């Protein structure tokens, strides 16, 4: 039996620093933005992928140009206030009680309907 751990196995447990800006950015820098949490759509850890970003385009003979990667990096980066909040991973203390309350209310409503139809 394997116990579940919240810490991913190596090398995914290694923190990923954001890549520097560049005049000619690469798809690896875009992946670095994502892995470092700069895009605010995942936790800042290295993501070991089977095929790095841009691999399919390169295999098809049309690798992304630095201009396309620069535009993608600009579009993917989240505003700093969203990154600071950890927006997608934000813990909302009211969500679980609301969910539990909804389940209880649905159960009470269903029970009341069954009791009234007897």
JSON list of N, CA, C and O in Angstrom, two decimals, residues 62-103:
[
{"chain": "A", "resi": 62, "resn": "UNK", "atom": "N", "xyz": [7.89, 24.22, -37.92]},
{"chain": "A", "resi": 62, "resn": "UNK", "atom": "CA", "xyz": [7.58, 25.63, -37.71]},
{"chain": "A", "resi": 62, "resn": "UNK", "atom": "C", "xyz": [7.75, 26.00, -36.25]},
{"chain": "A", "resi": 62, "resn": "UNK", "atom": "O", "xyz": [6.76, 26.19, -35.52]},
{"chain": "A", "resi": 63, "resn": "UNK", "atom": "N", "xyz": [9.00, 26.08, -35.78]},
{"chain": "A", "resi": 63, "resn": "UNK", "atom": "CA", "xyz": [9.20, 26.44, -34.37]},
{"chain": "A", "resi": 63, "resn": "UNK", "atom": "C", "xyz": [8.69, 27.85, -34.11]},
{"chain": "A", "resi": 63, "resn": "UNK", "atom": "O", "xyz": [8.66, 28.69, -35.01]},
{"chain": "A", "resi": 64, "resn": "UNK", "atom": "N", "xyz": [8.24, 28.10, -32.88]},
{"chain": "A", "resi": 64, "resn": "UNK", "atom": "CA", "xyz": [7.74, 29.45, -32.58]},
{"chain": "A", "resi": 64, "resn": "UNK", "atom": "C", "xyz": [8.85, 30.49, -32.70]},
{"chain": "A", "resi": 64, "resn": "UNK", "atom": "O", "xyz": [9.98, 30.25, -32.27]},
{"chain": "A", "resi": 65, "resn": "UNK", "atom": "N", "xyz": [8.50, 31.61, -33.26]},
{"chain": "A", "resi": 65, "resn": "UNK", "atom": "CA", "xyz": [9.47, 32.70, -33.40]},
{"chain": "A", "resi": 65, "resn": "UNK", "atom": "C", "xyz": [9.62, 33.41, -32.04]},
{"chain": "A", "resi": 65, "resn": "UNK", "atom": "O", "xyz": [8.72, 33.32, -31.20]},
{"chain": "A", "resi": 66, "resn": "UNK", "atom": "N", "xyz": [10.74, 34.10, -31.84]},
{"chain": "A", "resi": 66, "resn": "UNK", "atom": "CA", "xyz": [10.87, 34.85, -30.58]},
{"chain": "A", "resi": 66, "resn": "UNK", "atom": "C", "xyz": [9.73, 35.84, -30.36]},
{"chain": "A", "resi": 66, "resn": "UNK", "atom": "O", "xyz": [9.29, 36.05, -29.24]},
{"chain": "A", "resi": 67, "resn": "UNK", "atom": "N", "xyz": [9.21, 36.42, -31.43]},
{"chain": "A", "resi": 67, "resn": "UNK", "atom": "CA", "xyz": [8.08, 37.35, -31.32]},
{"chain": "A", "resi": 67, "resn": "UNK", "atom": "C", "xyz": [6.84, 36.64, -30.78]},
{"chain": "A", "resi": 67, "resn": "UNK", "atom": "O", "xyz": [6.15, 37.14, -29.90]},
{"chain": "A", "resi": 68, "resn": "UNK", "atom": "N", "xyz": [6.57, 35.44, -31.32]},
{"chain": "A", "resi": 68, "resn": "UNK", "atom": "CA", "xyz": [5.41, 34.66, -30.86]},
{"chain": "A", "resi": 68, "resn": "UNK", "atom": "C", "xyz": [5.57, 34.26, -29.39]},
{"chain": "A", "resi": 68, "resn": "UNK", "atom": "O", "xyz": [4.61, 34.32, -28.62]},
{"chain": "A", "resi": 69, "resn": "UNK", "atom": "N", "xyz": [6.78, 33.88, -29.01]},
{"chain": "A", "resi": 69, "resn": "UNK", "atom": "CA", "xyz": [7.02, 33.49, -27.62]},
{"chain": "A", "resi": 69, "resn": "UNK", "atom": "C", "xyz": [6.91, 34.71, -26.72]},
{"chain": "A", "resi": 69, "resn": "UNK", "atom": "O", "xyz": [6.35, 34.62, -25.62]},
{"chain": "A", "resi": 70, "resn": "UNK", "atom": "N", "xyz": [7.40, 35.86, -27.15]},
{"chain": "A", "resi": 70, "resn": "UNK", "atom": "CA", "xyz": [7.30, 37.08, -26.35]},
{"chain": "A", "resi": 70, "resn": "UNK", "atom": "C", "xyz": [5.83, 37.43, -26.11]},
{"chain": "A", "resi": 70, "resn": "UNK", "atom": "O", "xyz": [5.43, 37.75, -24.98]},
{"chain": "A", "resi": 71, "resn": "UNK", "atom": "N", "xyz": [5.00, 37.32, -27.15]},
{"chain": "A", "resi": 71, "resn": "UNK", "atom": "CA", "xyz": [3.57, 37.61, -27.01]},
{"chain": "A", "resi": 71, "resn": "UNK", "atom": "C", "xyz": [2.93, 36.59, -26.06]},
{"chain": "A", "resi": 71, "resn": "UNK", "atom": "O", "xyz": [2.12, 36.95, -25.20]},
{"chain": "A", "resi": 72, "resn": "UNK", "atom": "N", "xyz": [3.30, 35.32, -26.19]},
{"chain": "A", "resi": 72, "resn": "UNK", "atom": "CA", "xyz": [2.74, 34.29, -25.32]},
{"chain": "A", "resi": 72, "resn": "UNK", "atom": "C", "xyz": [3.14, 34.54, -23.87]},
{"chain": "A", "resi": 72, "resn": "UNK", "atom": "O", "xyz": [2.32, 34.41, -22.96]},
{"chain": "A", "resi": 73, "resn": "UNK", "atom": "N", "xyz": [4.41, 34.94, -23.63]},
{"chain": "A", "resi": 73, "resn": "UNK", "atom": "CA", "xyz": [4.85, 35.22, -22.26]},
{"chain": "A", "resi": 73, "resn": "UNK", "atom": "C", "xyz": [4.09, 36.40, -21.68]},
{"chain": "A", "resi": 73, "resn": "UNK", "atom": "O", "xyz": [3.71, 36.38, -20.51]},
{"chain": "A", "resi": 74, "resn": "UNK", "atom": "N", "xyz": [3.85, 37.43, -22.49]},
{"chain": "A", "resi": 74, "resn": "UNK", "atom": "CA", "xyz": [3.11, 38.59, -22.00]},
{"chain": "A", "resi": 74, "resn": "UNK", "atom": "C", "xyz": [1.67, 38.23, -21.69]},
{"chain": "A", "resi": 74, "resn": "UNK", "atom": "O", "xyz": [1.10, 38.68, -20.69]},
{"chain": "A", "resi": 75, "resn": "UNK", "atom": "N", "xyz": [1.07, 37.40, -22.55]},
{"chain": "A", "resi": 75, "resn": "UNK", "atom": "CA", "xyz": [-0.33, 37.01, -22.33]},
{"chain": "A", "resi": 75, "resn": "UNK", "atom": "C", "xyz": [-0.50, 36.04, -21.16]},
{"chain": "A", "resi": 75, "resn": "UNK", "atom": "O", "xyz": [-1.53, 36.04, -20.51]},
{"chain": "A", "resi": 76, "resn": "UNK", "atom": "N", "xyz": [0.50, 35.21, -20.92]},
{"chain": "A", "resi": 76, "resn": "UNK", "atom": "CA", "xyz": [0.39, 34.21, -19.86]},
{"chain": "A", "resi": 76, "resn": "UNK", "atom": "C", "xyz": [0.69, 34.76, -18.48]},
{"chain": "A", "resi": 76, "resn": "UNK", "atom": "O", "xyz": [0.19, 34.25, -17.49]},
{"chain": "A", "resi": 77, "resn": "UNK", "atom": "N", "xyz": [1.51, 35.79, -18.40]},
{"chain": "A", "resi": 77, "resn": "UNK", "atom": "CA", "xyz": [1.86, 36.34, -17.09]},
{"chain": "A", "resi": 77, "resn": "UNK", "atom": "C", "xyz": [0.64, 36.99, -16.45]},
{"chain": "A", "resi": 77, "resn": "UNK", "atom": "O", "xyz": [-0.07, 37.76, -17.06]},
{"chain": "A", "resi": 78, "resn": "UNK", "atom": "N", "xyz": [0.44, 36.66, -15.21]},
{"chain": "A", "resi": 78, "resn": "UNK", "atom": "CA", "xyz": [-0.69, 37.24, -14.48]},
{"chain": "A", "resi": 78, "resn": "UNK", "atom": "C", "xyz": [-0.27, 38.57, -13.89]},
{"chain": "A", "resi": 78, "resn": "UNK", "atom": "O", "xyz": [0.90, 38.79, -13.60]},
{"chain": "A", "resi": 79, "resn": "UNK", "atom": "N", "xyz": [-1.21, 39.47, -13.70]},
{"chain": "A", "resi": 79, "resn": "UNK", "atom": "CA", "xyz": [-0.88, 40.72, -13.00]},
{"chain": "A", "resi": 79, "resn": "UNK", "atom": "C", "xyz": [-0.30, 40.41, -11.62]},
{"chain": "A", "resi": 79, "resn": "UNK", "atom": "O", "xyz": [-0.66, 39.42, -10.99]},
{"chain": "A", "resi": 80, "resn": "UNK", "atom": "N", "xyz": [0.59, 41.26, -11.18]},
{"chain": "A", "resi": 80, "resn": "UNK", "atom": "CA", "xyz": [1.32, 40.98, -9.93]},
{"chain": "A", "resi": 80, "resn": "UNK", "atom": "C", "xyz": [0.39, 40.81, -8.73]},
{"chain": "A", "resi": 80, "resn": "UNK", "atom": "O", "xyz": [0.69, 40.01, -7.84]},
{"chain": "A", "resi": 81, "resn": "UNK", "atom": "N", "xyz": [-0.74, 41.50, -8.68]},
{"chain": "A", "resi": 81, "resn": "UNK", "atom": "CA", "xyz": [-1.62, 41.34, -7.53]},
{"chain": "A", "resi": 81, "resn": "UNK", "atom": "C", "xyz": [-2.27, 39.96, -7.51]},
{"chain": "A", "resi": 81, "resn": "UNK", "atom": "O", "xyz": [-2.50, 39.40, -6.46]},
{"chain": "A", "resi": 82, "resn": "UNK", "atom": "N", "xyz": [-2.55, 39.39, -8.67]},
{"chain": "A", "resi": 82, "resn": "UNK", "atom": "CA", "xyz": [-3.10, 38.04, -8.70]},
{"chain": "A", "resi": 82, "resn": "UNK", "atom": "C", "xyz": [-2.05, 37.02, -8.31]},
{"chain": "A", "resi": 82, "resn": "UNK", "atom": "O", "xyz": [-2.34, 36.05, -7.63]},
{"chain": "A", "resi": 83, "resn": "UNK", "atom": "N", "xyz": [-0.80, 37.24, -8.74]},
{"chain": "A", "resi": 83, "resn": "UNK", "atom": "CA", "xyz": [0.27, 36.34, -8.37]},
{"chain": "A", "resi": 83, "resn": "UNK", "atom": "C", "xyz": [0.51, 36.41, -6.86]},
{"chain": "A", "resi": 83, "resn": "UNK", "atom": "O", "xyz": [0.70, 35.40, -6.20]},
{"chain": "A", "resi": 84, "resn": "UNK", "atom": "N", "xyz": [0.49, 37.62, -6.31]},
{"chain": "A", "resi": 84, "resn": "UNK", "atom": "CA", "xyz": [0.73, 37.79, -4.88]},
{"chain": "A", "resi": 84, "resn": "UNK", "atom": "C", "xyz": [-0.35, 37.08, -4.05]},
{"chain": "A", "resi": 84, "resn": "UNK", "atom": "O", "xyz": [-0.07, 36.51, -3.01]},
{"chain": "A", "resi": 85, "resn": "UNK", "atom": "N", "xyz": [-1.58, 37.11, -4.51]},
{"chain": "A", "resi": 85, "resn": "UNK", "atom": "CA", "xyz": [-2.67, 36.44, -3.80]},
{"chain": "A", "resi": 85, "resn": "UNK", "atom": "C", "xyz": [-2.66, 34.94, -4.03]},
{"chain": "A", "resi": 85, "resn": "UNK", "atom": "O", "xyz": [-3.30, 34.21, -3.30]},
{"chain": "A", "resi": 86, "resn": "UNK", "atom": "N", "xyz": [-1.98, 34.49, -5.09]},
{"chain": "A", "resi": 86, "resn": "UNK", "atom": "CA", "xyz": [-2.08, 33.08, -5.45]},
{"chain": "A", "resi": 86, "resn": "UNK", "atom": "C", "xyz": [-3.48, 32.80, -5.94]},
{"chain": "A", "resi": 86, "resn": "UNK", "atom": "O", "xyz": [-4.10, 31.83, -5.58]},
{"chain": "A", "resi": 87, "resn": "UNK", "atom": "N", "xyz": [-4.01, 33.70, -6.74]},
{"chain": "A", "resi": 87, "resn": "UNK", "atom": "CA", "xyz": [-5.42, 33.75, -7.12]},
{"chain": "A", "resi": 87, "resn": "UNK", "atom": "C", "xyz": [-6.05, 32.38, -7.40]},
{"chain": "A", "resi": 87, "resn": "UNK", "atom": "O", "xyz": [-7.04, 32.05, -6.78]},
{"chain": "A", "resi": 88, "resn": "UNK", "atom": "N", "xyz": [-5.51, 31.56, -8.31]},
{"chain": "A", "resi": 88, "resn": "UNK", "atom": "CA", "xyz": [-6.21, 30.30, -8.57]},
{"chain": "A", "resi": 88, "resn": "UNK", "atom": "C", "xyz": [-6.12, 29.32, -7.42]},
{"chain": "A", "resi": 88, "resn": "UNK", "atom": "O", "xyz": [-6.93, 28.42, -7.32]},
{"chain": "A", "resi": 89, "resn": "UNK", "atom": "N", "xyz": [-5.12, 29.48, -6.57]},
{"chain": "A", "resi": 89, "resn": "UNK", "atom": "CA", "xyz": [-4.95, 28.55, -5.47]},
{"chain": "A", "resi": 89, "resn": "UNK", "atom": "C", "xyz": [-5.39, 29.16, -4.15]},
{"chain": "A", "resi": 89, "resn": "UNK", "atom": "O", "xyz": [-5.02, 28.68, -3.09]},
{"chain": "A", "resi": 90, "resn": "UNK", "atom": "N", "xyz": [-6.15, 30.20, -4.25]},
{"chain": "A", "resi": 90, "resn": "UNK", "atom": "CA", "xyz": [-6.58, 30.93, -3.07]},
{"chain": "A", "resi": 90, "resn": "UNK", "atom": "C", "xyz": [-7.46, 30.04, -2.20]},
{"chain": "A", "resi": 90, "resn": "UNK", "atom": "O", "xyz": [-8.34, 29.36, -2.68]},
{"chain": "A", "resi": 91, "resn": "UNK", "atom": "N", "xyz": [-7.21, 30.05, -0.94]},
{"chain": "A", "resi": 91, "resn": "UNK", "atom": "CA", "xyz": [-8.02, 29.27, -0.01]},
{"chain": "A", "resi": 91, "resn": "UNK", "atom": "C", "xyz": [-9.18, 30.15, 0.46]},
{"chain": "A", "resi": 91, "resn": "UNK", "atom": "O", "xyz": [-8.97, 31.20, 1.03]},
{"chain": "A", "resi": 92, "resn": "UNK", "atom": "N", "xyz": [-10.39, 29.73, 0.17]},
{"chain": "A", "resi": 92, "resn": "UNK", "atom": "CA", "xyz": [-11.58, 30.47, 0.57]},
{"chain": "A", "resi": 92, "resn": "UNK", "atom": "C", "xyz": [-12.20, 29.74, 1.76]},
{"chain": "A", "resi": 92, "resn": "UNK", "atom": "O", "xyz": [-12.73, 28.65, 1.61]},
{"chain": "A", "resi": 93, "resn": "UNK", "atom": "N", "xyz": [-12.16, 30.32, 2.96]},
{"chain": "A", "resi": 93, "resn": "UNK", "atom": "CA", "xyz": [-12.67, 29.63, 4.14]},
{"chain": "A", "resi": 93, "resn": "UNK", "atom": "C", "xyz": [-14.18, 29.41, 4.12]},
{"chain": "A", "resi": 93, "resn": "UNK", "atom": "O", "xyz": [-14.69, 28.57, 4.85]},
{"chain": "A", "resi": 94, "resn": "UNK", "atom": "N", "xyz": [-14.91, 30.11, 3.28]},
{"chain": "A", "resi": 94, "resn": "UNK", "atom": "CA", "xyz": [-16.37, 29.99, 3.29]},
{"chain": "A", "resi": 94, "resn": "UNK", "atom": "C", "xyz": [-16.87, 28.92, 2.32]},
{"chain": "A", "resi": 94, "resn": "UNK", "atom": "O", "xyz": [-18.04, 28.55, 2.36]},
{"chain": "A", "resi": 95, "resn": "UNK", "atom": "N", "xyz": [-16.02, 28.39, 1.45]},
{"chain": "A", "resi": 95, "resn": "UNK", "atom": "CA", "xyz": [-16.48, 27.45, 0.43]},
{"chain": "A", "resi": 95, "resn": "UNK", "atom": "C", "xyz": [-16.93, 26.12, 1.03]},
{"chain": "A", "resi": 95, "resn": "UNK", "atom": "O", "xyz": [-18.01, 25.62, 0.71]},
{"chain": "A", "resi": 96, "resn": "UNK", "atom": "N", "xyz": [-16.12, 25.53, 1.91]},
{"chain": "A", "resi": 96, "resn": "UNK", "atom": "CA", "xyz": [-16.47, 24.23, 2.48]},
{"chain": "A", "resi": 96, "resn": "UNK", "atom": "C", "xyz": [-17.75, 24.30, 3.33]},
{"chain": "A", "resi": 96, "resn": "UNK", "atom": "O", "xyz": [-18.63, 23.45, 3.16]},
{"chain": "A", "resi": 97, "resn": "UNK", "atom": "N", "xyz": [-17.91, 25.29, 4.22]},
{"chain": "A", "resi": 97, "resn": "UNK", "atom": "CA", "xyz": [-19.17, 25.37, 4.96]},
{"chain": "A", "resi": 97, "resn": "UNK", "atom": "C", "xyz": [-20.38, 25.58, 4.04]},
{"chain": "A", "resi": 97, "resn": "UNK", "atom": "O", "xyz": [-21.46, 25.04, 4.28]},
{"chain": "A", "resi": 98, "resn": "UNK", "atom": "N", "xyz": [-20.20, 26.37, 2.98]},
{"chain": "A", "resi": 98, "resn": "UNK", "atom": "CA", "xyz": [-21.30, 26.58, 2.04]},
{"chain": "A", "resi": 98, "resn": "UNK", "atom": "C", "xyz": [-21.67, 25.27, 1.34]},
{"chain": "A", "resi": 98, "resn": "UNK", "atom": "O", "xyz": [-22.85, 24.94, 1.21]},
{"chain": "A", "resi": 99, "resn": "UNK", "atom": "N", "xyz": [-20.66, 24.52, 0.93]},
{"chain": "A", "resi": 99, "resn": "UNK", "atom": "CA", "xyz": [-20.90, 23.23, 0.27]},
{"chain": "A", "resi": 99, "resn": "UNK", "atom": "C", "xyz": [-21.60, 22.26, 1.22]},
{"chain": "A", "resi": 99, "resn": "UNK", "atom": "O", "xyz": [-22.58, 21.61, 0.85]},
{"chain": "A", "resi": 100, "resn": "UNK", "atom": "N", "xyz": [-21.10, 22.16, 2.45]},
{"chain": "A", "resi": 100, "resn": "UNK", "atom": "CA", "xyz": [-21.72, 21.27, 3.43]},
{"chain": "A", "resi": 100, "resn": "UNK", "atom": "C", "xyz": [-23.15, 21.71, 3.73]},
{"chain": "A", "resi": 100, "resn": "UNK", "atom": "O", "xyz": [-24.06, 20.87, 3.85]},
{"chain": "A", "resi": 101, "resn": "UNK", "atom": "N", "xyz": [-23.37, 23.02, 3.84]},
{"chain": "A", "resi": 101, "resn": "UNK", "atom": "CA", "xyz": [-24.72, 23.52, 4.08]},
{"chain": "A", "resi": 101, "resn": "UNK", "atom": "C", "xyz": [-25.66, 23.18, 2.94]},
{"chain": "A", "resi": 101, "resn": "UNK", "atom": "O", "xyz": [-26.83, 22.84, 3.17]},
{"chain": "A", "resi": 102, "resn": "UNK", "atom": "N", "xyz": [-25.17, 23.26, 1.71]},
{"chain": "A", "resi": 102, "resn": "UNK", "atom": "CA", "xyz": [-25.99, 22.92, 0.56]},
{"chain": "A", "resi": 102, "resn": "UNK", "atom": "C", "xyz": [-26.37, 21.44, 0.59]},
{"chain": "A", "resi": 102, "resn": "UNK", "atom": "O", "xyz": [-27.52, 21.07, 0.32]},
{"chain": "A", "resi": 103, "resn": "UNK", "atom": "N", "xyz": [-25.42, 20.58, 0.92]},
{"chain": "A", "resi": 103, "resn": "UNK", "atom": "CA", "xyz": [-25.69, 19.14, 0.98]},
{"chain": "A", "resi": 103, "resn": "UNK", "atom": "C", "xyz": [-26.73, 18.85, 2.07]},
{"chain": "A", "resi": 103, "resn": "UNK", "atom": "O", "xyz": [-27.68, 18.08, 1.86]}
]
